[in-house]
Structures are given as C-alpha cells and as structure tokens.
XYZ file of C-alpha atoms in Angstrom:
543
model
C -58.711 59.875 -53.622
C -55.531 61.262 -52.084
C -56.001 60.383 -48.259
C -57.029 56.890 -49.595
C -53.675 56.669 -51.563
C -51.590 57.904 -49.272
C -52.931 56.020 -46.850
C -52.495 52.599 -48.635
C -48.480 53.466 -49.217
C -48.406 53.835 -45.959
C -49.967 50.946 -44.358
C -47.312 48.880 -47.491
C -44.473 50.995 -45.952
C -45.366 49.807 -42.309
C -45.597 46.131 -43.635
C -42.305 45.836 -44.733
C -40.883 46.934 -41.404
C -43.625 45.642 -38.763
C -45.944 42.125 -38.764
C -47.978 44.103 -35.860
C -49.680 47.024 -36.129
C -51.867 48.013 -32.439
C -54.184 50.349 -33.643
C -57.179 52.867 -31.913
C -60.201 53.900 -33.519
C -61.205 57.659 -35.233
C -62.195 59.446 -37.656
C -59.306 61.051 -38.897
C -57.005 57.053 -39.089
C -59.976 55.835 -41.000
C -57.924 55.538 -44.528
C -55.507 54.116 -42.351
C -57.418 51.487 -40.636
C -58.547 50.189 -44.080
C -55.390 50.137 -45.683
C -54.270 48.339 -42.988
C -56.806 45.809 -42.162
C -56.570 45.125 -46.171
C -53.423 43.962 -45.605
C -52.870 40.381 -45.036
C -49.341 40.267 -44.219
C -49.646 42.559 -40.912
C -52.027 41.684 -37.695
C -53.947 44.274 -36.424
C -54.699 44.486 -32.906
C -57.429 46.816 -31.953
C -57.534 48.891 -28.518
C -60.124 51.816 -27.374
C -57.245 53.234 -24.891
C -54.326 54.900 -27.565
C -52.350 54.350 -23.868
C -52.934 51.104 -23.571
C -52.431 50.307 -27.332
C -48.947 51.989 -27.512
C -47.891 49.499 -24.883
C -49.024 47.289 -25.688
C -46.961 47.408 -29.085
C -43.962 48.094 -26.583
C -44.675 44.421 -24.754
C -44.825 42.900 -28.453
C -41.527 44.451 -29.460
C -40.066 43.559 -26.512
C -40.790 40.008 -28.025
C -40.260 40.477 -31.706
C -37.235 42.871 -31.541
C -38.037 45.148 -34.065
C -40.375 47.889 -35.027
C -44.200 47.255 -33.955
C -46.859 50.020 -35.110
C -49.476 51.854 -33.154
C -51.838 53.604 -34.845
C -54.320 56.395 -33.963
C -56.819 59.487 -34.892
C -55.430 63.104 -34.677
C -55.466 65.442 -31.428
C -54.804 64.358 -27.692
C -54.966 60.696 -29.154
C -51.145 60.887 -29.893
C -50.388 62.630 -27.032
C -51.414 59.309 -25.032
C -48.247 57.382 -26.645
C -46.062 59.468 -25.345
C -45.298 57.498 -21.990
C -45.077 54.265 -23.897
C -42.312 56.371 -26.787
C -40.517 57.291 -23.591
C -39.741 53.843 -22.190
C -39.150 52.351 -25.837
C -36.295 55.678 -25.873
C -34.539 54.507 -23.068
C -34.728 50.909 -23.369
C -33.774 50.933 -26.805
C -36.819 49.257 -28.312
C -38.290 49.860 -31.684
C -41.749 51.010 -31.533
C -43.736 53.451 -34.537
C -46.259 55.897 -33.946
C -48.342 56.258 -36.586
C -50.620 59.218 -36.473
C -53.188 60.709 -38.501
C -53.721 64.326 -38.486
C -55.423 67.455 -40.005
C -54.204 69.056 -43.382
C -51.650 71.928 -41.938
C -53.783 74.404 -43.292
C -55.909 73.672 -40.269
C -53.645 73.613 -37.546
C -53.947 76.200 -35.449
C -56.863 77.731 -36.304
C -59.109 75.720 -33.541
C -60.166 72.856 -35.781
C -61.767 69.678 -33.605
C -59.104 67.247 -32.363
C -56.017 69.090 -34.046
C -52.859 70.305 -31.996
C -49.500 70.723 -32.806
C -48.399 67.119 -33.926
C -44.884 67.995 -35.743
C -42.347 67.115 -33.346
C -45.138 65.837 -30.341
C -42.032 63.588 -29.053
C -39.401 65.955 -28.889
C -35.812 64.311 -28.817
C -37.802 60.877 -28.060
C -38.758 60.204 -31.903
C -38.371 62.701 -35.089
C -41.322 63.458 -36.817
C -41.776 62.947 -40.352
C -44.681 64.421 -41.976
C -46.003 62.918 -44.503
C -48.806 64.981 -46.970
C -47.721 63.409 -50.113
C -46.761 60.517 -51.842
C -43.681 61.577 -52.350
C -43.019 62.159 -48.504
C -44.190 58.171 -48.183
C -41.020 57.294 -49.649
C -38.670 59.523 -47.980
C -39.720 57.786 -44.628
C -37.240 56.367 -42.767
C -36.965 53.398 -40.134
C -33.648 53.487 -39.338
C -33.999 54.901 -36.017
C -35.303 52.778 -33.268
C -38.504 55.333 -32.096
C -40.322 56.512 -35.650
C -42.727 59.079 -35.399
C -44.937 59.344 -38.617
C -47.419 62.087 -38.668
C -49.865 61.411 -41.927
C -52.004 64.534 -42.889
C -55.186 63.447 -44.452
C -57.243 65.556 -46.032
C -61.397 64.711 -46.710
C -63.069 62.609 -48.310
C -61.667 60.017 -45.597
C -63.452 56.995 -46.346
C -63.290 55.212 -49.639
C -66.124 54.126 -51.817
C -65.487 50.795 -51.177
C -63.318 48.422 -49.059
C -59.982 47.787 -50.493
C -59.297 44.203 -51.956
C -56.624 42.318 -49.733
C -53.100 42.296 -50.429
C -50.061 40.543 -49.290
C -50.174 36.909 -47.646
C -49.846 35.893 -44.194
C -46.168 35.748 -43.316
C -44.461 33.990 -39.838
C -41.440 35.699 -39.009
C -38.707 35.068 -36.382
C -37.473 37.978 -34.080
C -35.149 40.439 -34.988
C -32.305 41.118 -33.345
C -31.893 44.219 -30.825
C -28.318 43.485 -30.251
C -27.769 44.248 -34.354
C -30.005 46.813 -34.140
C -28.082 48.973 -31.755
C -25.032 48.030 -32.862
C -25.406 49.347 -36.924
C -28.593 48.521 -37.876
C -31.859 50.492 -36.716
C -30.185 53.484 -35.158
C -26.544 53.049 -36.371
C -23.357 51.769 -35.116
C -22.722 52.059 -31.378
C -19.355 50.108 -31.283
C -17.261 51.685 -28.781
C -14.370 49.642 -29.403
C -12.495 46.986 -27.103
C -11.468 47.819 -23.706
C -7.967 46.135 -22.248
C -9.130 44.228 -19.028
C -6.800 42.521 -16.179
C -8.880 39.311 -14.755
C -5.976 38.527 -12.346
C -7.516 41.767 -10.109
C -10.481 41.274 -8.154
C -13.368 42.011 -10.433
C -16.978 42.037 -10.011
C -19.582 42.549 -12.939
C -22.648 44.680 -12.469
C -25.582 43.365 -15.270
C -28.605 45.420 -15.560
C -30.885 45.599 -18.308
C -29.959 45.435 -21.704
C -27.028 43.046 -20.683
C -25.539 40.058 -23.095
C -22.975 37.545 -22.662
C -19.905 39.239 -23.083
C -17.273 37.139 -24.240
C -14.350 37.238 -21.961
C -16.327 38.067 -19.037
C -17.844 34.117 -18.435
C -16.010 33.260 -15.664
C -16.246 36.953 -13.585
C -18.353 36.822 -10.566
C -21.413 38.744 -11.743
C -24.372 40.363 -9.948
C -27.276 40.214 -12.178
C -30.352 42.187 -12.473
C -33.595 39.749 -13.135
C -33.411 40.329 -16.740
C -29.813 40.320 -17.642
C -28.589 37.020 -18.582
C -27.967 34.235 -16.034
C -24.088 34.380 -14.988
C -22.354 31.129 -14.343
C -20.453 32.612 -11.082
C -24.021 34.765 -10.102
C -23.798 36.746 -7.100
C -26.521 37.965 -4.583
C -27.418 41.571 -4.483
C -27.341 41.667 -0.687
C -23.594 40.940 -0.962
C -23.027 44.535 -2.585
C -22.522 45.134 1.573
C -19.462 42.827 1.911
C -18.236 44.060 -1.563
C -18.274 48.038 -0.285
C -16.101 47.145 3.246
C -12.144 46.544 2.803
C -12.428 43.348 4.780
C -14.916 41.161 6.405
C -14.905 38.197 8.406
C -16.597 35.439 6.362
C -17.661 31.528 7.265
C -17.250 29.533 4.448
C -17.342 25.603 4.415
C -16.531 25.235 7.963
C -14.280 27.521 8.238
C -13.344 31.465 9.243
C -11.364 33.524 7.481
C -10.860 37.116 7.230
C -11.081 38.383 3.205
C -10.222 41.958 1.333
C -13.509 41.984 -0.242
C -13.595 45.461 -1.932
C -12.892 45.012 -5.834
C -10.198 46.386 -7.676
C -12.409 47.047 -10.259
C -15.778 46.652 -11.629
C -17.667 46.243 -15.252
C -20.978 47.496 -15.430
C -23.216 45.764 -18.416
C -26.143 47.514 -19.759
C -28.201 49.284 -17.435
C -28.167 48.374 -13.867
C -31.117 50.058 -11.944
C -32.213 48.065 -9.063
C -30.247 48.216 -6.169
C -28.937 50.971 -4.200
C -25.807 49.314 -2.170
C -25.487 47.871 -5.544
C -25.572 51.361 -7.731
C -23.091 52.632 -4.495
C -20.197 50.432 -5.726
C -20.112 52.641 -8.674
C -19.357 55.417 -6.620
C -16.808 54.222 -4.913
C -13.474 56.214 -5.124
C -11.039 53.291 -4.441
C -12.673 51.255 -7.340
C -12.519 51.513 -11.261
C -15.689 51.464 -13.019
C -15.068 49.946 -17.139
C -19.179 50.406 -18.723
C -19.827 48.245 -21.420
C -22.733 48.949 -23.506
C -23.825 48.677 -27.278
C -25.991 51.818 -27.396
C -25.457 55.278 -26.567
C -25.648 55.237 -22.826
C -23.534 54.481 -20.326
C -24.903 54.283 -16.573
C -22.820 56.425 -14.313
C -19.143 57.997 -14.721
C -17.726 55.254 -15.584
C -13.675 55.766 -16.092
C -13.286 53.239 -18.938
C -15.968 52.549 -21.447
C -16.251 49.941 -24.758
C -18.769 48.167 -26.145
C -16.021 44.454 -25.842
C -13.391 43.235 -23.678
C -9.694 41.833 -24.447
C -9.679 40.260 -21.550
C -5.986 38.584 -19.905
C -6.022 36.479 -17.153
C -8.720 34.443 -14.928
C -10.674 35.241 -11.720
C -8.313 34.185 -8.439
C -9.634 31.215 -6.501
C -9.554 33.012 -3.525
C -11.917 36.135 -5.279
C -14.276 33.304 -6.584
C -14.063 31.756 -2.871
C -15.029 35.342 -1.572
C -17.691 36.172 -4.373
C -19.708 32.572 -3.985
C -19.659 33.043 -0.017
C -20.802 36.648 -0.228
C -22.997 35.134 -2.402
C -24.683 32.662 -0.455
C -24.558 34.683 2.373
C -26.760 36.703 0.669
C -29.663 34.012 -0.526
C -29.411 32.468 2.568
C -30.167 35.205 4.002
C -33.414 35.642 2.273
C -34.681 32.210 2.673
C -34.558 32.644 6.043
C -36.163 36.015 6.696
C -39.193 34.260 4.343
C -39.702 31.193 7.290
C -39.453 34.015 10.310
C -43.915 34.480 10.813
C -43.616 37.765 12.304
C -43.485 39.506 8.690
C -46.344 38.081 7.600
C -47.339 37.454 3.999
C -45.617 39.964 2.138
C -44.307 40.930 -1.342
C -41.282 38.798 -1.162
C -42.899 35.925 -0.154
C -45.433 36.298 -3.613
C -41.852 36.807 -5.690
C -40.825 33.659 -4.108
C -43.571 31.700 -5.091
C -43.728 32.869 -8.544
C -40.298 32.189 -8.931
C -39.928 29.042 -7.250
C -43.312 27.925 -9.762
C -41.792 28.698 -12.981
C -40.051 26.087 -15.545
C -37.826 26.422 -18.453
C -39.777 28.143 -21.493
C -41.457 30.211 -19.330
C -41.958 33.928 -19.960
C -41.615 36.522 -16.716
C -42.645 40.008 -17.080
C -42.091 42.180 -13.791
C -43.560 45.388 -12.443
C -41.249 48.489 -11.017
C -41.157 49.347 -7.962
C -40.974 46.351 -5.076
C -41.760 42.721 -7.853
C -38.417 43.630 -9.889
C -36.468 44.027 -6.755
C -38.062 40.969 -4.606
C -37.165 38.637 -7.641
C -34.039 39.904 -7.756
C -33.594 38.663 -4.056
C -35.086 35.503 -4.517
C -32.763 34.347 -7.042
C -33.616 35.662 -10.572
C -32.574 35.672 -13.213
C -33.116 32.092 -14.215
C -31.894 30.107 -16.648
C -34.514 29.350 -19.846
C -36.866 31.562 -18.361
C -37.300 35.148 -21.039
C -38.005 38.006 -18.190
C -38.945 41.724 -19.317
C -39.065 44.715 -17.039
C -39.613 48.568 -18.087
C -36.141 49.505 -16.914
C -35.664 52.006 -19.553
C -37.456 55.067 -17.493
C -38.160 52.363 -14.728
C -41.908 53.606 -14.341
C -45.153 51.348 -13.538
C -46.946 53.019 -16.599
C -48.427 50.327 -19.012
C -47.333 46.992 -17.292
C -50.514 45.659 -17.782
C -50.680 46.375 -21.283
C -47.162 45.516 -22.289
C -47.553 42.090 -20.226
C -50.347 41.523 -22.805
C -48.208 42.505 -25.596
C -45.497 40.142 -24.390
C -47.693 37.420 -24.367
C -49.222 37.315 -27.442
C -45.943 38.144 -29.357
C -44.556 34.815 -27.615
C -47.027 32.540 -28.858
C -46.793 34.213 -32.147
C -43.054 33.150 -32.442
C -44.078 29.720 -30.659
C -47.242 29.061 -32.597
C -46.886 24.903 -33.403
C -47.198 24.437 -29.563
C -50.078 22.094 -28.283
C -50.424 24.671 -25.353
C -50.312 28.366 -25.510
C -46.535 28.844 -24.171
C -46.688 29.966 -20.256
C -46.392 33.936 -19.506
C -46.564 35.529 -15.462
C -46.341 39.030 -15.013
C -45.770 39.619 -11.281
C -47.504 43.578 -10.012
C -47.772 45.080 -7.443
C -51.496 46.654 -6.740
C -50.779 50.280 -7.827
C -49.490 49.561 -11.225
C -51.661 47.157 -11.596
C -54.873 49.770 -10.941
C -52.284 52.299 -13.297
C -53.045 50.310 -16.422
C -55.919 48.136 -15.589
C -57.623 49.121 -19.125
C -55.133 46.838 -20.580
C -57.292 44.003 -20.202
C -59.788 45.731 -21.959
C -59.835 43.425 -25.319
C -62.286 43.332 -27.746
C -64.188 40.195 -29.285
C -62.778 38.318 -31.900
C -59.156 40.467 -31.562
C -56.146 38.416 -30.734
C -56.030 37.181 -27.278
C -52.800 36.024 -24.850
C -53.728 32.296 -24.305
C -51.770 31.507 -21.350
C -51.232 34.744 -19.212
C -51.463 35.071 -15.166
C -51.006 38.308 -13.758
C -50.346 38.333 -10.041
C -50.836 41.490 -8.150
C -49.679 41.463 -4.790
C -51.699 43.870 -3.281
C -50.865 45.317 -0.196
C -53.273 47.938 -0.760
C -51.407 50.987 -1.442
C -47.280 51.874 -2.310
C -45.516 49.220 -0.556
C -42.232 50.316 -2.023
C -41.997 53.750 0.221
C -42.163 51.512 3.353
C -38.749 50.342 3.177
C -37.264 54.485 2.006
C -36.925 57.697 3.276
C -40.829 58.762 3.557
C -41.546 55.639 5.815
C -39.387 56.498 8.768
C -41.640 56.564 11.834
C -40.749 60.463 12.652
C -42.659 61.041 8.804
C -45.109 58.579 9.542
C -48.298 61.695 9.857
C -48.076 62.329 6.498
C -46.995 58.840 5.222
C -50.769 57.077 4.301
C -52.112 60.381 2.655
C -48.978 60.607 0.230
C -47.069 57.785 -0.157
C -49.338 54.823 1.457
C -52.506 55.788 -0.784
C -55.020 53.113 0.302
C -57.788 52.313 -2.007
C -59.657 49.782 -0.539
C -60.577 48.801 -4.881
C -62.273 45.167 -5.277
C -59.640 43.237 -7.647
C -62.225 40.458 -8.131
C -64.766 42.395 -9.130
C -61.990 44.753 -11.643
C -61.263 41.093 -13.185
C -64.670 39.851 -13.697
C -65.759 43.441 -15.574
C -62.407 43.126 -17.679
C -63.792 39.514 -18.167
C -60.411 38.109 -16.726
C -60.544 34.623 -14.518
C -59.919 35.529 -10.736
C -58.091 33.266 -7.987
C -56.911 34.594 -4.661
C -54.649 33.556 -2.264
C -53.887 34.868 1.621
C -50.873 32.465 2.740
C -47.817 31.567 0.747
C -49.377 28.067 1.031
C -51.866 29.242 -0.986
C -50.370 30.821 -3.594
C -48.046 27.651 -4.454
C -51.105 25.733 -4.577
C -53.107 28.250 -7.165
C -49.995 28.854 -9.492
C -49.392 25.134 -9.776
C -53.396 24.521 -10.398
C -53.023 27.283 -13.488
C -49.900 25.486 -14.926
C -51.484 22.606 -14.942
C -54.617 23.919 -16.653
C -54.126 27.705 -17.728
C -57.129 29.966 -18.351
C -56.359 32.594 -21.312
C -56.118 35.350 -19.088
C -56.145 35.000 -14.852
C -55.314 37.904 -12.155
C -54.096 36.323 -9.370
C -54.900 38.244 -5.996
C -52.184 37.868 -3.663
C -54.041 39.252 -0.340
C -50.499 40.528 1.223
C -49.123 42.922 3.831
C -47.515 46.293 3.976
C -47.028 47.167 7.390
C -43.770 44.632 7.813
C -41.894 45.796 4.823
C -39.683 48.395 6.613
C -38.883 45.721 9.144
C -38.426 42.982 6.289
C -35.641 45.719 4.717
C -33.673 46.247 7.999
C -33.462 42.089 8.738
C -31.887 41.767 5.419
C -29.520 44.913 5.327
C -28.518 42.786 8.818
C-alpha cells in the first residue's frame, strides 16, 4: 500500500530529527498518525485546534532546541500553522510542518479539503513534496522551518495496525546557538568586530542574546529573556543615556556626568522599549550589532557575530551606568507603593517576579507582561524565560506556554516534583489562544503550570500610546479598549483548569506562594486588575 509506505518512511525520517511530534486529527494524516503512533521512539501529542497544536510544538522547541513536528490533514488545516511558522521564522526556532495532502492530480479541480499546499509558507519554510519514496529521502532538515507536504493517495488506512518500532529514547536539548551558527540553517559567522572598552559603551540585549565573551564587564540593558548581565542596567535609564549630561545623586553625593555613550552593541534582537530602541537612532552614537543569524536589528554601522575586545569599562562610566541604573528600579518600586494607581499590570509582574526561585521556568505574553517584567527587574538569574519576540505577536501564548512546560519536565524528568513553569498574560491574549488548554485524556499533560492573566478587561497596552490620549479618547473603548466583560473562572473550569483569583497585590503574593507550595497540574490565576491608571502609571515613570 503506497500511502501506508510512504507514510511509515516518513514518520522514521521525522524520528531521527524530532522526539515530539504535535499532531491534529483527519482523514487525509491517517497513514501518518499510525506510522507515527507506531513509533516508540517519538511522543505524540494530540490537539483538535491545528493552531493550537503548531504552537504548541513552537513552546516545546523553544525547550528542546531543535526541530519539533506538527502534523495535520490536508486543506485549511495547514493554513492554521502558518502564524505559529511565522514566529518560529523570526525567532530562529526549528519547528516542521508536516502535512498531508491530495494526490496533485486533484488539486485544483474542487476536491474536498484540497488547496494549493506547494509553497503555503512562502519565504517562511520551503516546501518539499513528497509523492514517492524516493522524494522521502531527498528531504532535508537543514533549515530551521521544514515544510513537508506528503501526497497520499487512497486506500488510506491499513489493514491492520503497524507493529511498534524503535524504543523510548531521553534526549538532552540541542543547541540553537550551533544551529544558527553552521548547523540547521548554515553558518552565520560574521566574523570578529575590533571594539574599544576604554569609550563609554552600553550593551543593548534583546532576544536571542548569549554571553558574549569580551563583553562581561559592559554595562548592559537586558531584555527579560536575554541573559542576566553582571553590570545590568534599568530600561528607564535609556532617558539619562539619550541627554549629553545630567545631574545625578549617587552615594551622597551630586555630580554632573556626560552620560550619552560613545558607542553601543546591540545583542540579538532588542524589541521592548522605545527610549531604549531610540538610542539606536541616535546620530552622535555608533551602533556595532552582534548576532549569529541572519538579522541584524536596525542600521547598525558595524556588525559581527564576536568581539576582540581592548580595554575595560571606566570607573566613572560604571559609576554613571549603576546610578542610572538604580535610578531607574527605584523608580519603579516606588510608583508600585503610591495607592492612587491602583492594582495594575505592573504590580501582577511584580509579584510574579518577586515569587519565583532558581529553576523556575517564565514564559511572558506581548504586549504590557514582557515590558512590566522588564521594569521590575528581569531577567533573573537561574530562572529560563521565553517570550514570542520573533514577530512579537500575542498569537498562541497559551499554547506555547503549554509546550514549554511539558518539554521542561521532559528534560527534568527524575524530579520528585514536576519542575515549576508561570506564564504571565495579559487578558486579550489570553482569550486569543484560550483553546490551548484544550487537552485530551490520557495525552501528556504540563504538571506544574500557572498561568496568570492580568485582566484588565480589554487592551491595556494602548493606554499608555498614541490612541489613549484624552483628545482620541471617543473612539478609544470601541477600537483599542475592547471590553469583554468574559467570565475567566468559568473559561477555566470548561477547559478543566484549577482557578484562583486575586484583587490586591496582597493577594496575589499570598495565592502564588500557596501554588508553589502545592502546585495543581494546570491553574489560571485571575489577577482582577485595572486599566484606567496605566497612562498615568507611564507618565510617573518617564518622570
């Protein structure tokens, strides 16, 4: 039986280059889903929602650092994944879609469930068609997004189940750094770049950052889930770092500091802040970007992929960089004890930031959770935080929290207790991927995951920009506010999720410690919190 043979060198190919396979049910992926479920050596994780099961596989590779299949029918089925390819494109994750389709023959001639699947993904992932045996082995993984598009002719079921092959395997992650640097996707060494320490310099980390050697000692501000800098600087302080000079109070005493760099070294992919992404504009200052994969963020002037650094930091640019600094957090703390804003975003960041512990695992929404744990101190040492800054959309957090969680108690599996993930959301992107909860009996479940939305019923993050100002405010509720008044307990309880809520900071302390101390497999946290103070909130810290 062809479809049945093709199907089973298939589902052998995947298994040499994935342990997980996330995988939808059909008609057309029915070889598929026996092949694979025959095989002993690769988990399958089952989702209705092809959405939800592509990010899912993102959240596990994420984890696992190397390819992780999803698997669906022909038609609009694939068509779903294309969201969760996007994000694994620009974050430089390995992900591959497997898809069944119709024999070509069909195509186009208004057979059920068949569109155009040959090149679905455009520049995101190549398509490679596979109708034959022969195509099975010209299928490559050597690019980071794999699109395989399996034509399967009838009869698609076989006469019996396969027997099992393979044996279960435990495998340690790949590597991401290797990956983008000559191994899945080729070599993206840019060479070395000839650095002066001696001038005032200021590292910019954003996603996709590592420990550049030579760099240690550089006052760095850090996105939440760069790497933690020893000389870590506050975002807020990007203010102090765009003037010439400022007055600054440090240690008792006032001194007046050039506090505009000379020059600065962008990391990975820096995102989150806007006084922070300003700096890179900035005529009077050089911009080096260092990165390992294809993209660079901005113009920079100078780029590399390693430093030969000369030289060390000045005292007086480290003295200037920590007060800036704590300026900065200080700044924070405070604006969290003032009453009059209420119980807002920030003040759920803080908690679940202030709550976590080394060998935790963070996963954080876009929009306002990335930013408020930026400004509440991340990232943090021995705690492994994720964030969709590739395209930077709220699509799939729910799913790819899930994803994260079980792949981290896969790699941690000798544990007494199912190793601790949070995923912090706010209310719209939690409600944008709620089916990601949806998990069927007896498939693998996260054993320790809390998902706190902070729900401030509606887009919190256009209070503090342009659409909020009070001269826009007619139109604001309708089109960027979009109250939904939905029931979170009652979305939990039909998703069969634990619930907790919490309405004060107080609170929320109290129910985040109460789950460490005795975790529930899967709990959404309510955070009842405010909106309507978040414009305010931005304009005490820009002061």
């Amino acid at each position: 039986m062809a479809a049945m043979e093709i199907a089973a060198a298939v589902a052998e190919l995947v298994a040499k280059h994935c342990t997980d396979v996330v995988m939808s049910p059909g008609s057309r992926n029915s070889p598929l889903a026996y092949a694979l479920l025959a095989r002993q050596d690769v988990r399958v994780h089952m989702r209705i929602d092809e959405r939800s099961a592509a990010f899912t596989a993102l959240g596990l590779a994420r984890v696992q650092r190397r390819h992780v299949g999803v698997v669906m029918t022909s038609g609009t089925a694939v068509a779903n994944a294309y969201p969760a390819v996007i994000e694994a494109h620009m974050s430089h994750t390995p992900i591959a879609v497997i898809s069944a389709d119709r024999p070509e023959r069909l195509v186009g001639t208004g057979a059920s469930q068949t569109i155009w699947q040959q090149g679905i993904f455009g520049r995101y992932a190549e398509t490679q068609q596979v109708a034959t045996l022969d195509d099975v082995h010209a299928v490559r993984f050597t690019d980071p997004q794999v699109h395989i598009n399996v034509a399967l002719d009838t009869p698609l079921v076989p006469a019996a189940l396969p027997e099992p092959v393979g044996a279960p395997r435990r495998v340690g992650p790949g590597s991401l750094a290797s990956s983008a640097a000559g191994g899945i996707g080729g070599a993206n060494d840019h060479g070395a770049v000839d650095l002066d320490l001696t001038r005032d310099t200021l590292v910019i980390a954003g996603d996709e950052a590592w420990e550049v050697p030579g760099l240690e000692h550089v006052p760095t501000i850090a996105e939440p889930t760069a790497p933690t800098p020893f000389h870590q600087v506050h975002p807020l302080a990007a203010r102090f770092f765009a003037q010439s000079e400022v007055a600054i109070s440090h240690d008792g005493g006032d001194f007046a500091a050039t506090t505009k760099p000379e020059q600065v070294i962008v990391v990975g992919h820096p995102t989150l802040h806007r006084d922070v992404m300003a700096l890179l504009a900035d005529p009077d200052i050089e911009v080096i970007g260092i990165s390992r994969t294809g993209t660079f963020t901005g113009q920079p002037d100078r780029r590399g992929s390693r430093v030969n650094a000369t030289g060390q930091p000045t005292d007086t640019w480290l003295k200037i960089c920590e007060a800036a600094g704590e300026v900065g957090a200080e700044t924070v703390r405070a604006a969290l004890a003032e009453e009059e804003f209420g119980f807002t975003g920030l003040h759920v960041a803080a908690a679940v930031c202030d709550t976590l512990a080394v060998g935790d695992t963070l996963v954080l929404g876009s929009s306002n959770p990335v930013r408020d744990a930026s400004f509440v101190g991340m990232p943090f040492d021995g705690v492994s935080t994720y964030a969709a800054r590739g395209a930077a959309g709220i699509d799939g957090t729910v799913s790819q929290a899930v994803g994260v969680a079980l792949a981290t108690q896969q790699l941690r599996p000798d544990e007494i207790r199912a190793p601790r993930t949070l995923a912090l959301m706010g209310d719209l992107t939690f409600l944008h991927d709620v089916n990601g909860l949806l998990i069927g009996a007896g498939e693998p479940r996260p054993g320790n995951l809390t998902i706190v939305v902070a729900n401030d019923d509606g887009g919190g993050i256009f209070e503090g920009l342009e659409p909020g100002a009070d001269h826009l405010r007619g139109a604001f509720e309708r089109a960027f506010g979009t109250p939904h008044g939905t029931d979170v307990e009652k979305l939990a309880q039909a998703y069969g999720a634990d619930y907790r809520r919490a309405d004060t900071l107080a609170e929320l302390h109290q129910v985040l410690l109460e789950l460490e101390a005795q975790p529930n497999p899967i709990t959404v946290v309510e955070a009842a919190t405010t909106r309507t103070t978040r414009r305010a909130l931005a304009a005490r810290l820009n002061r």
